[in-house]
């Protein structure tokens, strides 16, 4: 896909669905500066990972993809979580992701899209919300409603009548209701294996009906999560060769249970849809789960299987999957979503005002796929990417469909995605696309010292990039570019009230805290600590500590970031300014300690600017101790850009220098401190020799020791 202008109709976009696909799409569109509304019929976000009557989630549900192969690229999962997180953990992760990027405020909950009718300018939506039905127009419609809502049962039904009870996995929640019953689980997918395992401890008898063979993989292979092996191989090998290597590894790691077993798949492991389970093969081998062939028919409570065997069961649990449906679209436009030809699994060939996110069946986790699809869609709808003409899209769609049929056969070839190949393809599509300037769209930011030189510049830049910003400063300032709450950062009670008000103004949460407030001034280390020393220590260190502690619960919920503005003087201290250098070095030490405590959930960064011309240096200059000639000034914009980069980086950097010279000075201070000391001493001596501090009473001791005292 190539870049170009006038690539999408400008206007508002509606995203249907509040699950993972919808959240990823809304987040990407917000980041690209696209006006977007999300529509979710439930009362909360989270999609199928919510425990609710309208979802397929059950208590024991766990991921079948490991953390590194599941997480979004800019929102890592906590390191202390298990390799395969639980349903509840993933739900909290997805909601934290949405909160962090300001997604929830753009959703209309308890709002169902009843029908979408194509108009000349886009779509007329018929919506049913908390206040009744109404209509609304949008320029583009994004279908991200998932495809695990409508249970699929065998068609045509098996011959005969079953007189027991039956249900679909969609309604399964926990196993205790099946105690004392004989249960037949139909299917061999991940849900069937999980449910059969749970039932084996409750039901009198558990049987699995396998219509065809299946690959059942261990969750760990040769010491690491199984899916990570295929991910590593995908970078260098085509799938057929990968399949041979994968199957050889599985033979080497064969668990070798003796006794009954599930039937093997006639297909290769990468041509099937493998199931991950560490328990079912052992339970089958031990006789605690019985394996049966495909169903042939019913008679009363008896089930006849295709190999001639019969069993009497009380309940049939259909783990037979779902049908993809889009009931709000005209069937003539989309007769069967599962057979819809889509370019990059996102764009219909003949409908430029309609897109899909999440309408696919991936060989890995859906999260990286919908993240990539959201970025692709956002690039198109923001005008940074041109939609290819139909005569270029069609051959690629046909070739991909042919390859899918060659690999997976007739089982939903239109929806099949090799996750690693797909992500590389989308990355190539986006390689030449100009990155959106609104990298902080929807983020909620608190900046301390917001009325000062740094604070004003940070507030203006964050706002320009789409963030919502509230400042804290000693006195509220109506002339600042963002709302400023009056707050004495050295007073715990004032900090608590100020943070509470800032959070209220931001809508109830915080994604980023920038501890920028600071005070400089003369303070020779040889003299007793004056009130100026106490003031600087209280504000520069303890003030940042107070604010951070107050904001931290919000940052943890949002998986947010905290940035401390230290100083190059924390690494290369200068004489006569001991309070500032000591407080900033202590601030960096506080940041390092905080990182060790909260770094699993909150990114912690320290930024080290050099001298920027601002009023913070006035008191030093008035005392005759100007830093001119000792510390080289740098542009304010560079410091602001360094902070923005730290906030928007995928992983929070530990320490950030703001200039190339700064990186050299930081390296010198850390790796050759004695040399750094000599350089500073020589610089100060030359300034003394030039008479720079001749009229500064606070420098009398320094001049005397250098032989320059009067």
XYZ file of C-alpha atoms in Angstrom, residues 12-670:
659
model
C -16.359 10.480 12.003
C -15.736 6.745 12.284
C -17.879 4.239 14.197
C -16.294 1.084 15.602
C -18.730 -1.711 16.435
C -17.647 -3.876 19.371
C -15.967 -3.289 22.727
C -13.781 -6.379 22.810
C -10.092 -6.659 22.022
C -10.531 -5.874 18.310
C -12.700 -2.820 18.930
C -10.463 -1.440 21.671
C -7.365 -1.839 19.469
C -9.117 -0.110 16.566
C -10.333 2.836 18.652
C -6.894 3.231 20.250
C -5.165 3.301 16.856
C -7.661 5.765 15.384
C -7.322 8.097 18.378
C -3.560 7.976 18.002
C -3.907 9.014 14.366
C -6.154 11.950 15.222
C -9.298 10.391 13.714
C -12.650 11.283 15.271
C -14.113 7.999 16.472
C -16.980 6.592 18.524
C -17.130 3.044 19.821
C -20.394 1.117 20.152
C -20.761 -1.706 22.687
C -24.060 -3.334 23.595
C -22.792 -4.556 26.981
C -22.325 -2.289 29.966
C -18.530 -2.676 30.062
C -15.560 -3.263 27.787
C -13.711 -6.561 27.519
C -15.592 -8.628 24.959
C -15.553 -12.400 25.279
C -13.205 -12.305 28.297
C -16.007 -10.985 30.503
C -17.935 -13.482 32.627
C -21.447 -12.807 31.388
C -24.432 -14.566 29.854
C -23.619 -12.988 26.503
C -20.004 -14.260 26.363
C -18.308 -17.628 25.962
C -15.982 -17.132 28.951
C -15.860 -19.630 31.813
C -14.144 -19.584 35.200
C -11.227 -21.846 34.288
C -10.455 -20.224 30.927
C -6.760 -19.578 30.310
C -4.823 -18.299 27.311
C -3.329 -20.813 24.910
C -0.687 -18.344 23.756
C 2.178 -17.191 25.964
C 2.732 -13.649 27.237
C 5.357 -12.435 24.716
C 3.276 -13.844 21.841
C 0.062 -12.303 23.195
C 0.743 -8.796 24.511
C 0.304 -5.553 22.609
C 3.594 -4.082 21.413
C 3.290 -0.911 23.522
C 1.754 -2.424 26.649
C 3.787 -5.303 28.124
C 2.196 -7.801 30.481
C 3.485 -7.881 34.076
C 6.618 -10.001 34.372
C 5.295 -11.819 37.457
C 2.299 -13.240 35.573
C 2.449 -16.900 34.492
C 3.445 -17.883 30.949
C -0.221 -18.469 30.094
C -2.361 -15.866 31.941
C -5.886 -16.531 33.162
C -9.123 -15.078 31.848
C -9.269 -12.581 34.706
C -5.696 -11.454 34.144
C -6.244 -10.897 30.430
C -9.440 -8.974 31.114
C -7.619 -6.662 33.535
C -4.775 -6.315 31.016
C -7.086 -5.310 28.166
C -9.003 -2.857 30.322
C -5.731 -1.388 31.577
C -4.632 -0.976 27.961
C -7.877 0.813 27.134
C -7.588 3.093 30.172
C -3.960 3.916 29.466
C -4.765 5.216 25.984
C -8.013 7.009 26.844
C -10.258 4.590 24.962
C -13.254 4.180 27.353
C -14.375 7.805 27.117
C -14.945 7.339 23.378
C -17.313 4.376 23.813
C -21.084 4.390 24.145
C -21.911 1.444 26.368
C -25.270 -0.363 26.405
C -25.666 0.825 22.824
C -26.488 -1.696 20.118
C -26.144 -1.136 16.398
C -29.486 -2.417 15.094
C -28.897 -1.648 11.425
C -26.398 0.193 9.221
C -27.620 1.543 5.891
C -25.227 2.793 3.226
C -25.700 6.410 2.190
C -23.983 8.653 -0.324
C -21.767 10.112 2.422
C -21.182 6.991 4.505
C -23.562 5.166 6.823
C -26.816 5.898 8.612
C -26.773 3.963 11.880
C -29.880 2.879 13.740
C -28.840 2.684 17.382
C -30.600 1.421 20.491
C -29.127 2.996 23.611
C -30.027 3.621 27.249
C -32.388 6.422 26.213
C -34.068 4.531 23.373
C -33.546 4.306 19.625
C -32.022 7.030 17.495
C -30.139 7.526 14.235
C -26.676 8.871 13.584
C -24.505 9.326 10.501
C -20.827 8.435 10.169
C -18.403 8.467 7.259
C -16.852 5.039 7.893
C -17.960 1.873 9.677
C -15.497 -0.522 11.315
C -16.867 -3.976 12.148
C -14.988 -5.323 15.172
C -17.752 -7.313 16.865
C -15.863 -10.618 17.013
C -17.030 -13.991 15.803
C -17.628 -15.954 19.008
C -21.230 -14.910 19.673
C -23.424 -17.258 17.628
C -22.940 -20.937 18.594
C -22.543 -23.378 15.734
C -24.216 -26.770 15.964
C -23.847 -29.693 13.530
C -25.659 -29.072 10.237
C -27.596 -31.092 9.310
C -28.378 -32.495 12.780
C -27.331 -36.069 13.459
C -30.056 -38.694 12.842
C -32.298 -39.727 15.690
C -33.405 -38.027 18.876
C -31.305 -37.545 21.973
C -33.453 -37.681 25.108
C -30.850 -36.372 27.526
C -29.892 -32.729 27.966
C -27.475 -30.740 25.836
C -25.816 -27.342 25.743
C -23.183 -25.439 23.826
C -19.833 -24.421 25.326
C -21.074 -20.834 25.038
C -23.185 -21.357 28.167
C -20.603 -23.333 30.168
C -19.309 -21.559 33.302
C -18.079 -24.134 35.852
C -18.172 -27.955 36.316
C -20.071 -28.487 39.574
C -23.458 -28.587 37.838
C -22.395 -31.781 36.051
C -21.599 -33.767 39.202
C -22.812 -37.364 39.024
C -23.626 -37.204 35.294
C -22.194 -38.894 32.223
C -21.066 -36.134 29.868
C -20.046 -36.309 26.206
C -17.858 -33.390 25.067
C -18.053 -33.002 21.293
C -14.960 -31.388 19.767
C -11.208 -31.287 20.245
C -10.434 -27.577 20.357
C -8.921 -25.711 23.286
C -12.295 -25.096 24.945
C -13.206 -28.786 24.660
C -9.922 -29.801 26.297
C -10.207 -27.252 29.106
C -13.815 -28.167 29.854
C -13.165 -31.926 29.702
C -10.329 -31.476 32.198
C -12.608 -29.598 34.607
C -15.421 -32.123 34.219
C -13.098 -35.062 34.905
C -13.026 -34.080 38.555
C -16.808 -33.710 38.865
C -18.780 -35.855 36.397
C -19.233 -39.623 36.781
C -17.905 -40.178 33.279
C -16.376 -37.852 30.672
C -16.104 -38.775 26.999
C -14.612 -36.769 24.130
C -15.966 -37.269 20.611
C -13.203 -36.633 18.070
C -14.564 -36.541 14.524
C -11.005 -36.344 13.230
C -7.490 -36.550 14.628
C -5.889 -33.689 16.491
C -2.472 -32.408 17.510
C -2.368 -31.894 21.276
C 0.744 -29.918 22.166
C 2.289 -29.435 25.613
C 2.257 -25.886 26.928
C 6.033 -26.020 27.380
C 8.470 -27.628 24.957
C 12.162 -28.102 25.774
C 11.991 -25.609 28.605
C 10.031 -22.745 27.045
C 6.417 -22.018 26.031
C 5.634 -24.063 22.931
C 4.369 -21.205 20.768
C 7.640 -19.324 21.197
C 9.516 -21.975 19.225
C 7.350 -21.489 16.168
C 7.618 -17.723 16.558
C 11.415 -17.929 16.551
C 11.460 -20.251 13.525
C 8.964 -18.113 11.591
C 11.518 -15.352 11.177
C 13.821 -17.560 9.111
C 11.902 -20.549 7.698
C 8.883 -21.032 5.383
C 5.967 -22.824 7.011
C 6.529 -26.216 5.363
C 10.091 -26.395 6.652
C 8.970 -24.998 10.007
C 6.435 -27.792 10.195
C 9.107 -30.449 9.732
C 11.282 -28.874 12.421
C 8.334 -28.476 14.807
C 7.256 -32.087 14.403
C 10.809 -33.303 14.959
C 10.958 -31.282 18.191
C 7.636 -32.755 19.309
C 8.923 -36.276 18.696
C 12.020 -35.511 20.787
C 9.851 -34.196 23.606
C 7.195 -36.909 23.325
C 5.527 -37.397 26.687
C 5.089 -41.095 25.916
C 2.009 -41.788 28.043
C 1.058 -45.439 27.889
C -2.566 -46.414 27.371
C -5.429 -44.876 25.354
C -4.790 -41.702 23.371
C -6.553 -39.164 21.223
C -6.402 -40.030 17.512
C -3.475 -38.400 15.688
C -4.134 -35.775 13.043
C -3.552 -36.808 9.426
C -2.378 -33.252 8.710
C 0.905 -31.590 9.634
C 1.012 -29.649 12.898
C 0.999 -26.271 11.091
C -1.798 -27.366 8.745
C -4.128 -28.215 11.592
C -5.376 -26.089 14.469
C -3.311 -27.573 17.329
C -4.686 -27.729 20.850
C -2.545 -26.966 23.899
C -3.105 -29.152 26.942
C -0.849 -30.606 29.596
C -3.687 -32.517 31.236
C -5.952 -34.192 28.665
C -3.396 -36.676 27.220
C -2.549 -37.863 30.762
C -6.234 -38.104 31.746
C -7.004 -40.061 28.585
C -4.047 -42.397 29.177
C -5.223 -42.955 32.766
C -8.757 -43.767 31.629
C -10.313 -40.741 33.332
C -11.459 -39.322 29.986
C -12.728 -41.685 27.324
C -12.118 -41.063 23.613
C -14.813 -41.786 21.052
C -15.078 -41.389 17.278
C -17.399 -38.958 15.541
C -21.141 -39.155 16.235
C -23.307 -41.130 13.802
C -26.724 -40.889 15.470
C -28.897 -40.980 18.611
C -31.444 -43.306 20.123
C -32.848 -42.210 23.471
C -29.845 -41.518 25.665
C -27.613 -43.730 23.599
C -25.082 -42.195 21.244
C -23.870 -44.251 18.294
C -20.384 -43.445 16.981
C -18.949 -43.884 13.503
C -16.820 -46.867 14.557
C -19.930 -48.780 15.675
C -19.457 -48.185 19.401
C -22.384 -46.994 21.544
C -22.518 -45.233 24.903
C -25.300 -43.995 27.138
C -24.802 -40.393 28.292
C -26.834 -37.863 30.253
C -25.579 -34.635 28.703
C -23.948 -33.577 25.446
C -21.736 -30.504 25.562
C -21.212 -29.164 22.056
C -17.741 -27.562 21.715
C -18.301 -27.063 17.998
C -17.361 -23.430 17.540
C -19.223 -20.373 16.324
C -20.622 -18.776 13.197
C -19.374 -15.340 12.175
C -22.331 -12.953 11.940
C -22.910 -9.260 11.217
C -26.683 -8.948 11.740
C -26.671 -5.168 11.356
C -25.423 -5.262 7.734
C -27.517 -6.013 4.652
C -27.056 -9.725 3.741
C -26.676 -8.691 0.106
C -23.614 -6.674 1.095
C -22.115 -9.354 3.372
C -23.847 -12.732 2.826
C -21.349 -14.706 4.933
C -18.593 -12.887 6.836
C -16.518 -16.086 7.040
C -16.286 -16.150 3.227
C -15.749 -12.436 2.661
C -12.699 -11.581 0.521
C -10.779 -8.882 2.385
C -7.528 -7.219 1.436
C -5.162 -7.687 4.394
C -8.213 -9.121 6.190
C -9.359 -5.531 6.714
C -10.573 -3.890 3.492
C -13.497 -5.136 1.315
C -12.683 -4.975 -2.378
C -15.720 -2.901 -3.366
C -16.729 -0.934 -0.278
C -14.306 1.870 0.696
C -16.456 3.074 3.634
C -16.413 -0.296 5.413
C -13.584 -2.113 7.211
C -13.162 -5.135 9.461
C -10.857 -5.701 12.434
C -10.596 -9.132 14.038
C -12.458 -11.129 11.376
C -9.773 -13.791 11.154
C -8.542 -17.081 12.599
C -4.896 -16.753 13.541
C -2.199 -19.329 14.203
C -1.343 -17.323 17.300
C -2.850 -14.703 19.567
C -5.396 -12.284 18.171
C -3.971 -9.291 20.064
C -0.910 -8.555 17.874
C -3.064 -9.107 14.773
C -5.828 -6.660 15.719
C -3.178 -4.174 16.841
C -1.595 -4.357 13.372
C -5.001 -4.138 11.687
C -5.891 -1.105 13.786
C -2.694 0.658 12.731
C -3.290 -0.210 9.088
C -6.843 1.101 9.289
C -5.749 4.269 11.125
C -3.112 4.995 8.497
C -5.774 4.752 5.794
C -8.465 6.773 7.556
C -6.018 9.513 8.567
C -4.951 9.932 4.941
C -1.398 8.680 5.459
C -1.950 5.519 3.412
C -3.623 5.063 0.066
C -6.054 2.199 -0.445
C -4.812 0.183 -3.441
C -7.072 -0.016 -6.506
C -9.280 -3.079 -6.825
C -7.275 -4.562 -9.686
C -4.244 -4.661 -7.382
C -6.040 -5.926 -4.298
C -7.883 -8.768 -6.049
C -4.831 -10.772 -7.225
C -3.306 -10.609 -3.725
C -6.560 -11.749 -2.099
C -6.893 -14.629 -4.588
C -3.255 -15.701 -4.107
C -3.619 -15.611 -0.317
C -6.841 -17.642 -0.481
C -5.161 -20.227 -2.712
C -2.255 -20.518 -0.261
C -4.669 -20.847 2.683
C -6.541 -23.682 0.987
C -3.275 -25.441 0.198
C -2.289 -25.275 3.851
C -5.568 -25.552 5.786
C -7.968 -27.066 3.254
C -11.629 -26.049 3.283
C -11.738 -25.031 6.960
C -12.447 -21.261 6.798
C -9.670 -20.421 4.327
C -10.886 -16.811 3.924
C -10.258 -16.151 7.632
C -6.934 -17.967 8.059
C -3.837 -15.995 9.039
C -0.296 -17.152 9.716
C 0.343 -14.628 12.477
C 4.083 -14.169 11.898
C 3.794 -13.822 8.131
C 0.845 -11.436 8.477
C 2.587 -9.145 10.970
C 5.639 -8.901 8.720
C 3.419 -8.037 5.744
C 1.596 -5.246 7.597
C 4.920 -3.909 8.876
C 6.081 -3.642 5.250
C 2.851 -1.864 4.306
C 3.395 0.698 7.058
C 7.160 1.049 6.616
C 6.920 4.175 4.489
C 4.000 5.750 6.294
C 4.582 8.994 8.139
C 3.955 8.472 11.824
C 0.994 10.333 13.233
C 1.878 13.451 15.176
C -0.854 12.778 17.746
C 1.139 10.134 19.597
C -0.443 10.984 22.957
C -4.075 11.126 21.881
C -6.370 10.443 24.797
C -3.592 10.149 27.406
C -4.161 11.848 30.774
C -1.116 13.753 32.018
C -0.187 15.614 35.216
C 2.779 18.009 35.033
C 4.188 19.567 38.204
C 5.698 23.019 37.994
C 3.281 23.653 35.140
C 3.481 27.456 35.360
C 7.257 27.589 34.870
C 9.359 27.569 31.725
C 9.645 23.772 31.427
C 6.098 23.162 32.628
C 4.516 25.535 30.122
C 6.466 24.009 27.252
C 5.587 20.463 28.333
C 1.898 21.289 28.749
C 1.735 22.923 25.326
C 3.516 20.020 23.584
C 1.452 17.314 25.291
C -1.762 19.149 24.382
C -0.607 19.520 20.789
C -0.061 15.743 20.668
C -3.630 15.048 21.751
C -3.191 14.510 25.513
C -5.384 15.922 28.260
C -3.099 17.806 30.648
C -3.546 19.297 34.108
C -0.733 21.093 35.921
C 0.193 21.460 39.581
C 1.998 24.582 40.770
C 2.231 26.692 43.888
C -0.283 29.186 42.496
C -2.995 28.518 39.906
C -2.072 30.282 36.673
C -4.826 31.139 34.207
C -2.273 32.208 31.584
C -0.710 28.728 31.350
C -1.534 26.608 28.260
C -3.232 23.966 30.456
C -5.397 24.132 33.603
C -3.156 24.601 36.650
C -4.275 23.554 40.135
C -2.759 25.531 42.999
C -0.775 23.135 45.170
C 2.132 23.381 47.627
C 4.164 20.292 46.726
C 5.990 20.383 50.053
C 2.742 20.075 52.026
C 1.285 16.523 52.096
C -2.274 17.729 52.688
C -2.064 20.220 49.839
C -0.627 17.529 47.543
C -3.470 15.117 48.372
C -6.096 17.764 47.559
C -4.272 18.979 44.450
C -3.868 15.490 42.989
C -7.508 14.691 43.743
C -8.612 17.797 41.841
C -6.251 17.098 38.937
C -7.570 13.534 38.635
C -11.127 14.867 38.659
C -10.331 17.307 35.855
C -8.744 14.468 33.861
C -11.883 12.357 34.106
C -10.900 9.969 36.872
C -7.487 8.630 35.972
C -3.856 9.396 35.140
C -1.620 7.799 32.502
C 1.499 9.965 32.842
C 3.065 11.977 35.660
C 5.922 14.356 34.848
C 7.725 15.535 37.987
C 9.110 18.766 36.620
C 8.802 21.175 39.574
C 12.170 22.249 40.898
C 14.098 25.058 42.531
C 17.699 26.110 42.076
C 19.904 28.521 43.927
C 23.349 29.005 45.493
C 24.321 26.683 48.341
C 28.031 26.010 49.021
C 28.584 22.522 50.434
C 31.133 23.794 52.984
C 28.601 25.990 54.780
C 25.875 24.909 57.164
C 22.598 24.151 55.333
C 20.647 27.367 55.042
C 16.904 27.727 54.647
C 17.550 27.765 50.892
C 19.088 24.292 51.169
C 16.074 22.993 53.102
C 13.685 24.539 50.588
C 15.431 22.964 47.609
C 15.561 19.535 49.255
C 11.891 19.712 50.222
C 10.721 20.698 46.742
C 13.160 18.906 44.447
C 13.124 15.574 46.279
C 10.333 15.320 48.836
C 7.818 17.211 46.716
C 8.332 14.798 43.817
C 8.078 11.900 46.267
C 4.791 13.206 47.715
C 3.169 13.728 44.315
C 4.351 10.390 42.953
C 2.982 8.500 45.954
C -0.381 10.245 45.564
C -0.642 9.566 41.827
C 0.827 6.047 41.831
C -2.446 4.107 42.357
C -3.842 5.716 39.204
C -0.650 5.038 37.243
C -0.649 1.396 38.324
C -4.230 0.879 37.158
C -3.409 2.494 33.813
C -0.013 0.759 33.417
C 1.258 4.314 33.063
C 4.551 6.210 33.170
C 6.277 8.540 35.613
C 9.075 10.813 34.414
C 11.445 12.660 36.743
C 13.240 15.744 35.448
C 16.611 15.573 37.173
C 19.688 17.469 35.975
C 23.097 16.765 34.529
C 24.309 18.164 37.877
C 23.025 14.954 39.484
C 25.901 13.218 37.688
C 28.430 16.031 37.289
C 27.964 18.195 40.413
C 29.193 21.761 40.423
C 30.589 23.615 43.438
C 28.516 26.334 45.091
C 25.236 24.632 44.055
C 25.306 21.679 46.413
C 21.614 21.674 47.361
C 20.486 21.464 43.754
C 22.971 18.769 42.753
C 22.388 16.699 45.890
C 18.588 16.924 45.623
C 18.636 15.932 41.959
C 21.004 13.014 42.617
C 18.703 11.917 45.431
C 15.749 12.272 43.072
C 17.460 9.919 40.604
C 18.101 7.453 43.433
C 14.423 7.662 44.397
C 13.458 6.935 40.782
C 15.765 3.896 40.721
C 14.268 2.535 43.939
C 10.731 3.208 42.739
C 11.475 1.299 39.524
C 12.441 -1.779 41.516
C 9.175 -1.616 43.457
C 6.614 -0.725 40.770
C 8.434 -1.352 37.491
C 6.280 -4.392 36.698
C 3.270 -2.092 36.288
C 4.571 1.485 35.901
C 7.355 2.728 33.642
C 9.900 4.924 35.479
C 12.262 7.256 33.608
C 14.729 9.937 34.696
C 15.592 12.686 32.216
C 18.870 14.597 32.634
C 18.845 18.014 30.914
C 21.760 20.382 31.142
C 21.272 24.120 31.541
C 18.222 25.699 29.894
C 17.879 29.460 30.124
C 15.023 30.057 32.564
C 14.243 32.042 35.743
C 15.407 29.097 37.878
C 18.971 30.444 37.454
C 18.158 34.046 38.443
C 18.994 33.657 42.142
C 22.351 32.054 41.306
C 23.174 34.818 38.874
C 22.181 37.502 41.391
C 24.607 35.934 43.904
C 27.422 36.315 41.383
C 27.603 32.567 40.754
C 26.405 32.376 37.161
C 26.788 28.995 35.446
C 27.619 30.741 32.182
C 30.864 29.286 30.881
C 30.557 26.246 33.161
C 27.467 24.516 31.781
C 26.539 24.891 28.130
C 22.888 25.949 27.544
C 20.693 23.688 25.430
C 17.389 24.336 23.600
C 14.206 23.944 25.608
C 12.554 22.069 22.725
C 15.159 19.324 22.968
C 14.328 18.680 26.605
C 10.597 18.595 25.858
C 11.162 16.188 22.953
C 13.218 13.912 25.205
C 10.357 13.764 27.716
C 7.815 13.026 24.973
C 10.042 10.262 23.607
C 10.323 8.709 27.066
C 6.554 8.783 27.519
C 5.760 7.306 24.098
C 8.512 4.661 23.919
C 7.297 1.050 23.869
C 9.257 0.306 27.037
C 10.033 3.114 29.463
C 13.756 3.962 29.177
C 15.673 4.057 32.450
C 17.751 7.219 31.923
C 17.536 9.746 29.113
C 20.064 12.414 28.138
C 18.704 15.316 26.149
C 21.684 15.989 23.848
C 24.598 14.093 22.323
C 26.946 16.003 24.622
C 24.749 14.993 27.526
C 25.076 11.298 26.655
C 28.858 11.695 26.628
C 28.847 13.464 29.994
C 26.591 10.787 31.520
C 28.855 8.016 30.285
C 31.915 9.837 31.570
C 30.383 10.423 35.013
C 29.403 6.782 35.376
